[in-house]
Amino acid sequence: MEVLALLINGFAITFEPLNLALVIAGVVVGLFIGAMPGLGSVNGVAILLPMTFLVPPTSAVIFLAAIYYGAMYGGAISSIMLGIPGASTAVATTFDGRPLALKGLADKALVAAAAASFVGGTISVVLFTLFALPLADVALAFGPPETFALMVLAFATFVGLGGDDIPKTLFSILIGLVLSTVGLDIISGQPRLIFGDLTGFYHGINFLVLAIGIYGIGEMLWTIEVSQGEVLMSKATVSFRGILNNLKGLKSSIKTMIMGSFLGYFVGILPAAGATPGSLMAYGVAKTMSKNPETYGKGNIDGVVAPEAANNAASTGSMLPMLTLGIPGSPTTAILLGGMVIWGLEPGPLVFTDHPDFVWGLIASLYVANVFALLINIGFIPAFIWVLKMPFTILAPIIFVLCVVGGYVPTQDMHDVWLMLIFGVVGYLMRKLDYPMAPAVLAIVLGPLAEPAMRQSLIGSHGDVMTFFERPISGTIMAIAFLLFVLPLLKAAKGRLSRRRAEGSP
Amino acid sequence: MRVAEFVMALVMALFSLYLMWKSTELPIGWIPDEGPGGGAFPFWLSLGMLLCCLWMLVRWVTRTSPPSRSTEPYMTPQTLKWFLLVAGSLTVMIGLIHIIGVYGAVPLFLIFYVRFLGRHSWVITGALAVFTPIAAFLFFEIALKKTLPKGFTEPLFYPLYDFFF
């Protein structure tokens, strides 16, 4: 019952006036950001993180988590209404959400998405509450070798499950890690990689500079390119009675919702996987399990329900490793983790014992955020549809200004603003060539934690590399990581083999 | 697209080489009983970057990666125009911050973007250009107590500082 007491304490923190106001504000901001085509939770959290220095860490993380949550709800709105995913996490929602909207059933799809998000969110928060303490207890036994092994696992997940071009994924990871080594060497204290002897490099490259560059400036450039064409907006009429009727019609989808929630949650826990693969997988499983899979892609309501339940569940799931292990489960939680470092909290299991208010305030706030997101989402659907009509040429410059000022504030150094611009532009140019960007952001957050973990392990073992493989937990994690690294190679080899067979036996 | 893929891989390969060379300023080898030296982490990672670039170049030659097969242009003239305008105006804004400060550069940027790129009315443009800096001032300088760069306009803000602090 220890959990219950802690959770009640967490609720007491969440219901403090400031925190409650921040939950509501975060959910509203998140819904808008999610609804906006091109902007997702990761962009919102990256751009708004510098603003949260105003409030104490617990309130700040509650606000950012509420944005994360709201964005998961909001992403569905533009997926359904415009056929453009509001965020990458809502890509799978377009497959059936858009056809439904074209049939004139947009309101049904919107209500289904909100209800599924709520179910996914609720199931996953309950699971989160139950898993958090046991996992943190296990993690307390971890030493530097285990930490390092977990980070290797996080990168391996990108390679094995990311689905992007492999050399480019690896490149993205490596460049993020190298950029994170700029500054002073953590063990010897000597300066390294001080390009052009610029003093700005001595304090290292803050992860926010890369995150805002890529997710703020780079993303905007990308969206400006993609949104040049005109888009067709569907009509939705929303009434209270209609909402009730639509909710009643969802009875048959409950099984899919629960499936999506569990699947999403466990995919979310995997380091680095996050909500996008979670929702795509849930869509795939729902289609395979369905009695009439041919209706998917043509407007099956379960095709909206499954990914929406999953992306909310995954967003909660990805916070579990972030809090307990100090390893982010998604790009957004990578930024939250970086935020924890800025706020002066040491990521890892010790947060549970050292800062219980932070952890349980956050967990309790997720319950509350979930309820508010549902109410605000359904209650203000017309407002969010109005947002979609907002011209991008007004939104974009405001976001650019926020990026520039937000990039300046953490270090108060113009040097970082220039770097951010360079990262944004280069990131955009690379993204056009299918270089994935999320691994680089994850790497620059994890780099400053991974390098000392590795070097401390090696100092502890007097330079014996086998320490990573001989310790039971670290060895197991390393083995899984290795499997994930070779998974794409095996797939490629299998594909080639079957192709050759097909050619050999006509 | 094919040319861009090649150029990007090549540029990144050269960048990796530069990083490797730069890392050698600290010991990159193995220090007995201690493990890798201070330069080792970036050095070997940069080597990994280089290998990835070479891998990409191989795939470029064999045409096995999607961008190396694509015949679509990397940027259409329309895209290029927008990219140059937006990235250019951003660069100019950041440059101007050094001289006339945030409160000079941001309104100019907003006027340029909203009025001339977005073709919105002067009313909307004016409202944004006036209220964004005020909001930024109240939020960052007053609430967060983080001074933003003001260039030579700094003295103009002394009365405001006196008023608030």
XYZ file of C-alpha atoms in Angstrom:
671
model
C 0.000 0.000 0.000
C 3.081 2.133 -0.030
C 2.277 3.042 -3.613
C -1.178 4.275 -2.670
C 0.173 6.581 0.016
C 2.758 7.985 -2.362
C 0.171 8.426 -5.064
C -2.177 10.281 -2.732
C 0.693 12.540 -1.814
C 1.272 13.041 -5.521
C -2.345 14.069 -6.004
C -1.983 16.575 -3.205
C 0.905 18.111 -5.150
C -0.971 18.064 -8.439
C -3.967 19.814 -6.913
C -1.895 22.724 -5.653
C -3.333 25.739 -7.489
C -0.198 26.485 -9.515
C 0.275 22.884 -10.595
C -3.373 22.374 -11.461
C -3.333 25.540 -13.543
C -0.194 24.296 -15.290
C -1.810 20.914 -16.037
C -4.738 22.658 -17.703
C -2.490 25.113 -19.517
C -0.201 22.289 -20.631
C -3.071 20.201 -21.928
C -4.498 23.126 -23.895
C -1.104 24.051 -25.348
C -0.450 20.385 -26.113
C -3.787 19.977 -27.868
C -3.072 23.013 -30.047
C 0.469 21.903 -30.803
C -0.688 18.397 -31.562
C -3.475 19.647 -33.792
C -1.138 21.867 -35.771
C 0.183 19.938 -38.755
C 3.894 19.389 -38.425
C 4.166 20.183 -34.753
C 4.116 17.358 -32.259
C 4.833 16.820 -28.614
C 8.582 16.782 -29.158
C 8.547 20.184 -30.863
C 6.332 21.686 -28.185
C 8.403 20.333 -25.339
C 11.703 21.377 -26.939
C 10.567 24.907 -27.762
C 8.798 25.518 -24.455
C 11.341 23.945 -22.095
C 13.259 27.215 -21.634
C 10.004 28.907 -20.530
C 9.619 26.512 -17.616
C 12.605 27.944 -15.736
C 10.004 30.254 -14.258
C 8.529 27.589 -11.985
C 10.025 24.884 -9.723
C 11.077 21.587 -11.381
C 8.026 19.639 -10.251
C 5.652 22.195 -11.729
C 7.799 22.420 -14.849
C 7.728 18.691 -15.499
C 3.989 18.564 -14.798
C 3.473 21.273 -17.417
C 5.667 19.564 -20.004
C 4.116 16.153 -19.379
C 0.682 17.695 -19.843
C 1.853 19.093 -23.196
C 3.087 15.634 -24.141
C -0.294 14.194 -23.245
C -2.358 16.903 -24.891
C -0.330 16.579 -28.080
C -1.174 12.875 -28.245
C -4.863 13.766 -28.192
C -4.434 16.702 -30.538
C -2.464 14.831 -33.178
C -5.598 12.989 -34.190
C -7.472 16.199 -35.024
C -5.458 17.190 -38.067
C -4.972 13.552 -39.069
C -8.735 13.260 -39.372
C -9.686 16.720 -40.579
C -6.858 17.415 -43.020
C -5.466 13.969 -43.701
C -2.086 15.334 -42.608
C -0.747 13.797 -39.405
C -0.709 16.447 -36.700
C 2.395 14.739 -35.389
C 4.391 11.683 -36.399
C 2.670 9.831 -33.572
C -0.654 10.236 -35.352
C 0.450 8.942 -38.747
C -1.450 5.688 -38.294
C -4.584 7.647 -37.410
C -4.757 9.080 -40.929
C -5.121 5.615 -42.493
C -8.723 5.236 -41.368
C -9.459 8.616 -39.827
C -9.216 10.416 -43.143
C -11.522 8.044 -45.058
C -14.067 8.385 -42.244
C -13.893 12.175 -42.501
C -14.338 12.030 -46.270
C -17.469 9.943 -45.721
C -18.819 12.740 -43.532
C -18.157 10.872 -40.309
C -15.434 13.194 -39.031
C -17.214 13.756 -35.734
C -17.456 10.026 -35.128
C -13.742 9.629 -35.784
C -12.842 12.584 -33.548
C -14.892 11.290 -30.642
C -13.515 7.778 -31.101
C -9.961 9.142 -31.128
C -10.547 11.087 -27.923
C -12.188 8.152 -26.155
C -9.454 5.761 -27.251
C -6.799 8.219 -26.119
C -8.480 8.380 -22.737
C -8.633 4.601 -22.360
C -5.025 4.252 -23.522
C -3.912 6.983 -21.175
C -5.756 5.598 -18.177
C -4.678 1.979 -18.572
C -1.084 3.012 -19.085
C -0.980 5.363 -16.101
C -2.287 2.593 -13.855
C 0.359 0.223 -15.224
C 2.938 2.954 -14.789
C 1.993 3.396 -11.131
C 2.304 -0.321 -10.484
C 5.596 -0.815 -12.321
C 7.435 2.310 -11.234
C 8.561 1.321 -7.745
C 9.606 -2.289 -8.479
C 11.584 -1.192 -11.511
C 13.253 1.611 -9.588
C 14.204 -0.906 -6.895
C 15.813 -3.163 -9.463
C 17.568 -0.191 -11.003
C 19.103 0.765 -7.664
C 21.406 -2.213 -8.034
C 22.709 -0.867 -11.348
C 26.275 0.354 -11.573
C 27.976 2.269 -14.380
C 28.338 -0.863 -16.583
C 24.562 -1.477 -16.482
C 23.837 2.168 -17.217
C 26.152 2.075 -20.184
C 24.629 -1.197 -21.412
C 21.145 0.340 -21.231
C 22.279 3.253 -23.352
C 23.718 0.896 -25.920
C 20.325 -0.813 -25.888
C 18.577 2.505 -26.510
C 20.683 3.109 -29.604
C 20.277 -0.475 -30.729
C 16.502 -0.003 -30.611
C 16.799 2.769 -33.174
C 18.818 0.577 -35.475
C 16.704 -2.537 -34.982
C 13.217 -1.082 -34.820
C 13.587 2.423 -36.224
C 13.029 1.308 -39.804
C 15.215 4.084 -41.241
C 18.246 3.649 -43.424
C 20.835 1.885 -41.245
C 24.060 3.751 -42.071
C 22.154 7.006 -41.713
C 20.653 5.999 -38.362
C 24.093 5.017 -37.090
C 25.555 8.241 -38.410
C 22.881 10.245 -36.637
C 23.595 8.461 -33.329
C 27.339 8.928 -33.680
C 27.231 12.609 -34.589
C 24.978 13.259 -31.599
C 27.448 11.484 -29.325
C 30.439 13.324 -30.767
C 28.709 16.691 -30.391
C 28.017 15.827 -26.772
C 31.758 15.440 -26.112
C 32.502 19.046 -27.028
C 33.627 21.105 -24.067
C 35.691 19.998 -21.128
C 36.663 16.351 -20.794
C 34.708 15.121 -17.782
C 37.471 12.932 -16.390
C 40.658 14.897 -17.032
C 39.093 18.374 -17.216
C 40.998 19.259 -20.370
C 39.268 21.230 -23.144
C 38.471 19.236 -26.250
C 36.928 19.839 -29.659
C 37.026 23.607 -29.209
C 36.362 24.455 -32.861
C 38.149 27.563 -34.010
C 39.097 28.342 -30.394
C 35.662 29.899 -29.852
C 35.044 30.351 -26.145
C 31.397 29.392 -26.668
C 32.430 25.771 -27.053
C 33.948 25.555 -23.597
C 30.570 25.099 -21.939
C 29.797 22.305 -24.376
C 26.856 22.045 -26.718
C 23.671 22.137 -24.683
C 21.221 19.491 -25.872
C 18.561 22.193 -26.117
C 20.556 23.924 -28.837
C 20.373 20.810 -30.986
C 16.808 19.976 -29.955
C 15.430 23.450 -30.684
C 17.504 23.641 -33.860
C 16.120 20.401 -35.200
C 12.627 20.328 -33.736
C 12.030 24.071 -33.913
C 13.825 25.615 -36.869
C 14.391 22.450 -38.904
C 10.822 21.278 -38.406
C 9.417 24.676 -39.432
C 11.494 24.715 -42.617
C 10.231 21.216 -43.340
C 6.607 22.143 -42.701
C 6.888 25.255 -44.870
C 8.041 23.021 -47.711
C 5.353 20.387 -47.186
C 2.470 22.799 -46.639
C 2.913 24.730 -49.880
C -0.025 22.978 -51.480
C -3.618 23.633 -50.585
C -5.269 21.123 -48.284
C -8.858 20.023 -48.234
C -10.544 20.468 -44.910
C -13.369 18.173 -43.885
C -16.475 19.454 -42.194
C -17.490 18.277 -38.767
C -20.605 19.180 -36.880
C -20.427 18.499 -33.205
C -23.337 18.396 -30.813
C -23.694 17.034 -27.321
C -26.182 14.412 -28.440
C -23.939 13.423 -31.313
C -21.049 12.907 -28.929
C -23.136 10.659 -26.691
C -24.367 8.616 -29.647
C -20.850 8.248 -30.963
C -19.603 7.136 -27.569
C -22.323 4.494 -27.423
C -21.288 3.251 -30.836
C -17.796 2.556 -29.536
C -18.784 -0.477 -27.466
C -17.577 -2.856 -30.145
C -14.186 -1.171 -30.172
C -13.411 -1.680 -26.502
C -11.353 -4.789 -27.182
C -9.245 -2.939 -29.729
C -8.760 -0.071 -27.296
C -7.467 -2.378 -24.597
C -5.203 -4.205 -27.021
C -3.821 -0.894 -28.305
C -3.263 0.368 -24.773
C -1.243 -2.625 -23.614
C 0.753 -2.899 -26.822
C 1.452 0.820 -26.878
C 2.517 0.838 -23.258
C 5.056 -1.939 -23.654
C 6.451 -0.593 -26.901
C 6.706 2.781 -25.183
C 8.798 1.313 -22.388
C 11.425 0.116 -24.865
C 14.203 2.648 -24.836
C 13.967 5.076 -27.738
C 10.960 3.431 -29.398
C 8.247 5.872 -28.364
C 4.748 6.511 -29.558
C 5.208 6.482 -33.330
C 6.210 2.807 -33.730
C 3.763 1.955 -30.938
C 0.799 3.354 -32.815
C 1.864 1.851 -36.130
C 2.241 -1.577 -34.537
C -1.145 -1.321 -32.826
C -2.715 -0.486 -36.169
C -1.058 -3.509 -37.727
C -2.142 -5.852 -34.941
C -5.717 -4.551 -34.962
C -5.881 -5.174 -38.694
C -4.499 -8.701 -38.377
C -6.840 -9.571 -35.503
C -9.891 -8.147 -37.210
C -12.546 -10.374 -38.763
C -12.745 -8.139 -41.782
C -9.295 -6.673 -42.388
C -10.279 -5.505 -45.884
C -12.306 -2.648 -44.355
C -9.129 -1.149 -42.856
C -7.859 1.855 -44.734
C -11.369 2.548 -45.978
C -12.756 3.994 -42.780
C -12.895 1.348 -40.076
C -13.372 2.987 -36.701
C -11.064 0.419 -35.081
C -8.306 1.734 -37.333
C -8.622 5.061 -35.500
C -9.097 3.559 -32.074
C -6.070 1.240 -32.053
C -3.314 3.768 -32.876
C -4.861 6.495 -30.733
C -5.063 4.260 -27.665
C -1.525 3.097 -28.367
C 0.118 6.489 -28.809
C -1.225 7.770 -25.510
C -0.257 4.570 -23.746
C 3.203 4.695 -25.283
C 3.756 8.272 -24.195
C 3.157 7.195 -20.607
C 5.176 4.029 -21.102
C 8.161 5.979 -22.366
C 8.255 7.943 -19.128
C 8.784 4.790 -17.092
C 12.398 4.130 -18.164
C 13.070 7.866 -18.096
C 12.161 8.100 -14.418
C 13.343 4.746 -13.140
C 16.447 4.087 -15.244
C 17.372 7.513 -16.536
C 17.006 6.239 -20.111
C 14.429 8.036 -22.236
C 11.785 5.919 -23.949
C 11.112 8.412 -26.765
C 12.523 11.610 -28.282
C 10.157 13.710 -26.158
C 11.224 12.039 -22.928
C 14.846 12.501 -24.028
C 14.202 16.230 -23.870
C 12.418 15.867 -20.525
C 15.439 13.954 -19.260
C 17.740 16.739 -20.435
C 15.415 19.096 -18.614
C 15.818 17.093 -15.404
C 19.578 17.582 -15.669
C 19.107 21.335 -16.129
C 16.789 21.443 -13.117
C 19.531 19.822 -11.069
C 17.979 16.390 -10.648
C 20.148 13.355 -11.203
C 18.255 11.036 -13.583
C 18.048 7.444 -12.396
C 16.386 5.401 -9.674
C 17.596 7.688 -6.923
C 15.012 10.299 -7.961
C 12.431 8.065 -6.326
C 14.096 8.277 -2.941
C 15.621 11.754 -3.201
C 12.778 13.612 -4.898
C 9.575 11.659 -4.251
C 7.499 14.829 -4.719
C 8.845 15.249 -8.224
C 8.134 11.652 -9.233
C 4.735 11.208 -7.632
C 3.594 14.694 -8.502
C 4.366 13.839 -12.119
C 2.618 10.467 -11.982
C -0.500 11.866 -10.318
C -0.561 14.753 -12.768
C -0.852 12.251 -15.609
C -4.160 10.994 -14.223
C -5.419 14.535 -13.984
C -4.029 15.573 -17.370
C -5.784 12.636 -18.958
C -9.189 13.696 -17.658
C -8.693 17.316 -18.641
C -7.402 16.384 -22.074
C -10.542 14.346 -22.720
C -12.912 17.058 -21.518
C -11.139 19.918 -23.264
C -10.667 17.921 -26.440
C -14.298 16.912 -26.813
C -15.661 20.175 -25.474
C -13.652 22.414 -27.783
C -13.420 20.441 -30.996
C -14.639 23.492 -32.981
C -11.853 25.623 -31.500
C -9.198 23.167 -32.585
C -10.679 22.971 -36.046
C -10.446 26.740 -36.186
C -6.761 26.473 -35.303
C -6.172 24.315 -38.326
C -7.309 27.229 -40.486
C -4.734 29.527 -38.951
C -2.334 30.619 -41.668
C 1.083 29.145 -41.281
C 2.718 32.432 -42.219
C 1.599 33.856 -38.868
C 2.440 30.839 -36.784
C 5.872 30.156 -38.296
C 7.515 33.532 -37.531
C 6.238 33.430 -33.935
C 7.738 29.975 -33.501
C 11.010 31.148 -35.049
C 11.170 34.016 -32.569
C 10.412 31.617 -29.701
C 13.215 29.343 -30.912
C 15.754 32.150 -31.104
C 14.882 33.570 -27.699
C 14.478 30.104 -26.164
C 17.858 29.078 -27.548
C 19.465 32.132 -25.998
C 17.960 31.991 -22.519
C 19.523 28.811 -20.981
C 23.138 29.922 -21.460
C 22.615 33.605 -22.398
C 25.151 33.237 -25.160
C 24.545 34.313 -28.769
C 27.035 31.655 -29.798
C 24.376 29.040 -29.002
C 21.784 30.827 -31.118
C 24.067 30.679 -34.157
C 24.782 27.005 -33.526
C 21.059 26.372 -33.247
C 20.466 28.018 -36.623
C 23.209 25.907 -38.191
C 21.827 22.706 -36.666
C 18.333 23.616 -37.821
C 19.335 24.291 -41.423
C 21.726 21.343 -41.733
C 19.203 19.101 -39.970
C 16.542 20.121 -42.475
C 18.843 19.473 -45.438
C 19.782 16.053 -44.024
C 16.208 15.149 -43.216
C 15.328 15.659 -46.881
C 17.782 12.845 -47.605
C 16.127 10.473 -45.094
C 18.623 10.987 -42.294
C 16.624 10.336 -39.094
C 17.046 13.161 -36.609
C 15.643 11.702 -33.392
C 18.705 9.464 -32.754
C 21.002 12.491 -32.779
C 18.887 14.297 -30.179
C 18.717 11.204 -28.003
C 22.475 10.779 -28.365
C 23.333 14.316 -27.349
C 21.190 13.897 -24.226
C 22.637 10.493 -23.386
C 26.222 11.238 -24.457
C 27.198 13.155 -21.303
C 25.748 10.287 -19.251
C 27.094 7.446 -21.397
C 30.720 8.529 -21.605
C 31.327 8.795 -17.850
C 29.395 5.557 -17.314
C 31.706 3.801 -19.723
C 34.903 5.344 -18.437
C 33.972 4.877 -14.787
C 33.213 1.210 -15.491
C 36.581 0.839 -17.120
C 38.407 2.626 -14.331
C 36.563 0.383 -11.870
C 37.597 -2.738 -13.709
C 41.161 -1.488 -14.362
C 40.538 -1.216 -18.060
C 38.926 -4.596 -18.549
C 36.242 -4.350 -21.254
C 34.748 -7.677 -20.249
C 33.130 -5.961 -17.275
C 30.212 -5.016 -19.566
C 29.632 -8.628 -20.529
C 30.475 -10.533 -17.368
C 28.084 -8.807 -14.980
C 24.768 -10.653 -15.332
C 22.391 -7.721 -15.875
C 24.720 -5.702 -18.030
C 25.654 -8.820 -20.017
C 22.001 -9.644 -20.729
C 21.211 -6.098 -21.812
C 24.267 -6.092 -24.062
C 23.135 -9.364 -25.628
C 19.680 -7.928 -26.397
C 21.295 -4.811 -27.814
C 23.514 -6.933 -30.019
C 20.483 -8.839 -31.322
C 18.747 -5.570 -32.159
C 21.833 -4.352 -34.015
C 21.995 -7.451 -36.191
C 18.212 -7.731 -36.652
C 18.131 -5.533 -39.770
C 21.089 -7.436 -41.229
C 19.278 -10.732 -40.678
C 16.142 -9.294 -42.266
C 18.112 -8.077 -45.266
C 19.849 -11.429 -45.643
C 16.538 -13.280 -45.398
C 14.988 -10.974 -47.985
C 17.869 -11.546 -50.361
C 17.703 -15.291 -49.816
C 13.982 -15.521 -50.524
C 14.389 -13.312 -53.586
C 17.126 -15.562 -54.872
C 14.933 -18.592 -54.243
C 12.068 -16.973 -56.100
C 14.392 -16.284 -59.018
C 15.872 -19.778 -58.888
C 12.556 -21.647 -59.027
C 10.302 -19.947 -61.557
C 18.368 14.071 -55.219
C 21.147 11.749 -56.323
C 23.691 14.553 -56.426
C 22.569 15.867 -53.040
C 22.926 12.427 -51.476
C 26.490 12.172 -52.755
C 27.470 15.676 -51.711
C 25.987 15.274 -48.217
C 27.775 11.963 -47.614
C 31.029 13.457 -48.877
C 30.733 16.610 -46.775
C 29.899 14.556 -43.705
C 32.848 12.239 -44.383
C 35.167 15.257 -44.500
C 33.578 16.581 -41.307
C 34.232 13.202 -39.650
C 37.868 13.369 -40.692
C 38.150 16.868 -39.260
C 36.595 15.666 -35.984
C 39.046 12.760 -35.833
C 41.972 15.090 -36.375
C 40.621 17.510 -33.773
C 40.153 14.682 -31.228
C 43.831 13.770 -31.375
C 44.595 16.890 -29.343
C 43.897 14.680 -26.298
C 45.192 11.126 -25.850
C 43.091 8.822 -27.971
C 44.792 5.629 -26.945
C 44.361 3.248 -24.079
C 45.776 4.381 -20.767
C 46.808 1.250 -18.832
C 44.633 0.486 -15.827
C 42.303 3.364 -16.669
C 40.773 2.733 -20.033
C 40.438 5.164 -22.901
C 41.957 8.635 -22.794
C 40.064 11.913 -23.085
C 40.160 12.050 -26.858
C 39.287 8.428 -27.419
C 35.526 8.702 -27.177
C 35.168 11.392 -29.855
C 37.950 9.908 -31.977
C 36.534 6.434 -32.344
C 32.994 7.726 -32.692
C 34.115 10.030 -35.500
C 35.784 7.071 -37.123
C 32.405 5.357 -36.910
C 30.831 8.382 -38.589
C 33.381 8.160 -41.360
C 32.656 4.464 -41.864
C 28.911 5.204 -42.046
C 29.590 7.836 -44.698
C 31.673 5.370 -46.685
C 28.827 2.863 -46.351
C 26.423 5.486 -47.705
C 28.780 6.201 -50.585
C 28.940 2.502 -51.421
C 25.166 2.397 -51.439
C 25.214 5.475 -53.611
C 27.441 3.786 -56.169
C 25.369 0.598 -56.150
C 22.161 2.657 -56.078
C 20.702 0.713 -53.170
C 19.455 3.596 -51.006
C 16.211 5.359 -52.005
C 17.660 8.886 -52.429
C 20.447 7.578 -54.668
C 17.844 6.162 -57.047
C 15.468 9.081 -56.916
C 15.256 11.261 -59.988
C 13.212 13.924 -58.234
C 14.937 17.251 -57.724
C 16.356 17.783 -54.246
C 14.586 21.120 -54.104
C 12.059 22.483 -56.532
C 12.638 26.139 -57.487
C 9.625 27.052 -55.335
C 11.024 25.209 -52.304
C 14.459 26.702 -52.813
C 12.988 30.215 -52.973
C 11.147 29.727 -49.688
C 14.102 28.055 -48.032
C 16.437 30.909 -48.962
C 13.931 33.577 -47.927
C 13.129 31.994 -44.574
C 16.621 30.833 -43.628
C 18.052 34.105 -44.941
C 15.688 36.282 -42.937
C 16.418 34.196 -39.832
C 20.150 34.697 -40.343
C 19.678 38.423 -40.801
C 17.524 38.594 -37.661
C 20.092 36.774 -35.526
C 22.836 38.943 -36.976
C 20.869 42.102 -36.222
C 20.351 41.018 -32.614
C 24.064 41.686 -32.075
C 23.630 45.262 -33.284
C 20.139 46.520 -32.529
C 19.163 43.873 -29.976
C 16.191 41.549 -29.722
C 13.682 44.372 -29.511
C 14.875 45.837 -32.788
C 15.491 42.661 -34.745
C 12.366 40.711 -33.776
C 9.815 43.328 -34.940
C 11.714 43.779 -38.211
C 11.706 40.024 -38.768
C 7.998 39.769 -37.975
C 7.162 42.666 -40.298
C 9.166 41.101 -43.104
C 7.728 37.635 -42.593
C 4.071 38.387 -41.861
C 3.658 41.290 -44.265
C 5.925 40.389 -47.156
C 6.107 36.605 -47.077
C 2.674 35.980 -45.597
C 0.905 38.924 -47.296
C -1.237 39.609 -44.278
C -2.784 42.997 -43.551
C -0.812 45.741 -41.846
C -3.140 45.461 -38.850
C -2.152 41.866 -38.113
C 1.485 42.601 -38.901
C 1.559 45.620 -36.637
C -0.162 43.841 -33.788
C 2.321 40.976 -33.918
C 5.335 43.246 -34.283
C 4.285 45.296 -31.252
C 2.943 42.660 -28.892
C 5.499 39.888 -29.395
C 8.433 41.971 -28.075
C 6.321 43.268 -25.178
C 5.322 39.731 -24.231
C 8.937 38.590 -24.547
C 10.124 41.447 -22.355
C 7.570 40.785 -19.639
C 8.115 37.054 -19.673
C 11.867 36.727 -20.022
C 13.251 39.886 -18.490
C 10.717 40.534 -15.749
C 9.407 37.080 -14.822
C 12.480 34.963 -15.603
C 15.037 37.715 -14.917
C 17.069 36.698 -17.959
C 18.283 39.732 -19.854
C 18.059 39.444 -23.607
C 20.733 41.013 -25.812
C 19.967 44.624 -26.718
C 22.984 45.805 -28.691
C 23.320 49.593 -28.711
C 19.694 50.053 -27.620
C 20.643 49.063 -24.073
C 20.490 52.628 -22.571
C 16.885 52.969 -23.758
C 15.936 50.255 -21.315
C 17.377 51.858 -18.183
C 14.100 53.610 -17.250
C 12.264 50.295 -17.666
C 14.753 48.527 -15.405
C 14.308 51.297 -12.831
C 10.577 50.865 -13.007
C 10.533 47.093 -12.560
C 13.490 46.420 -10.279
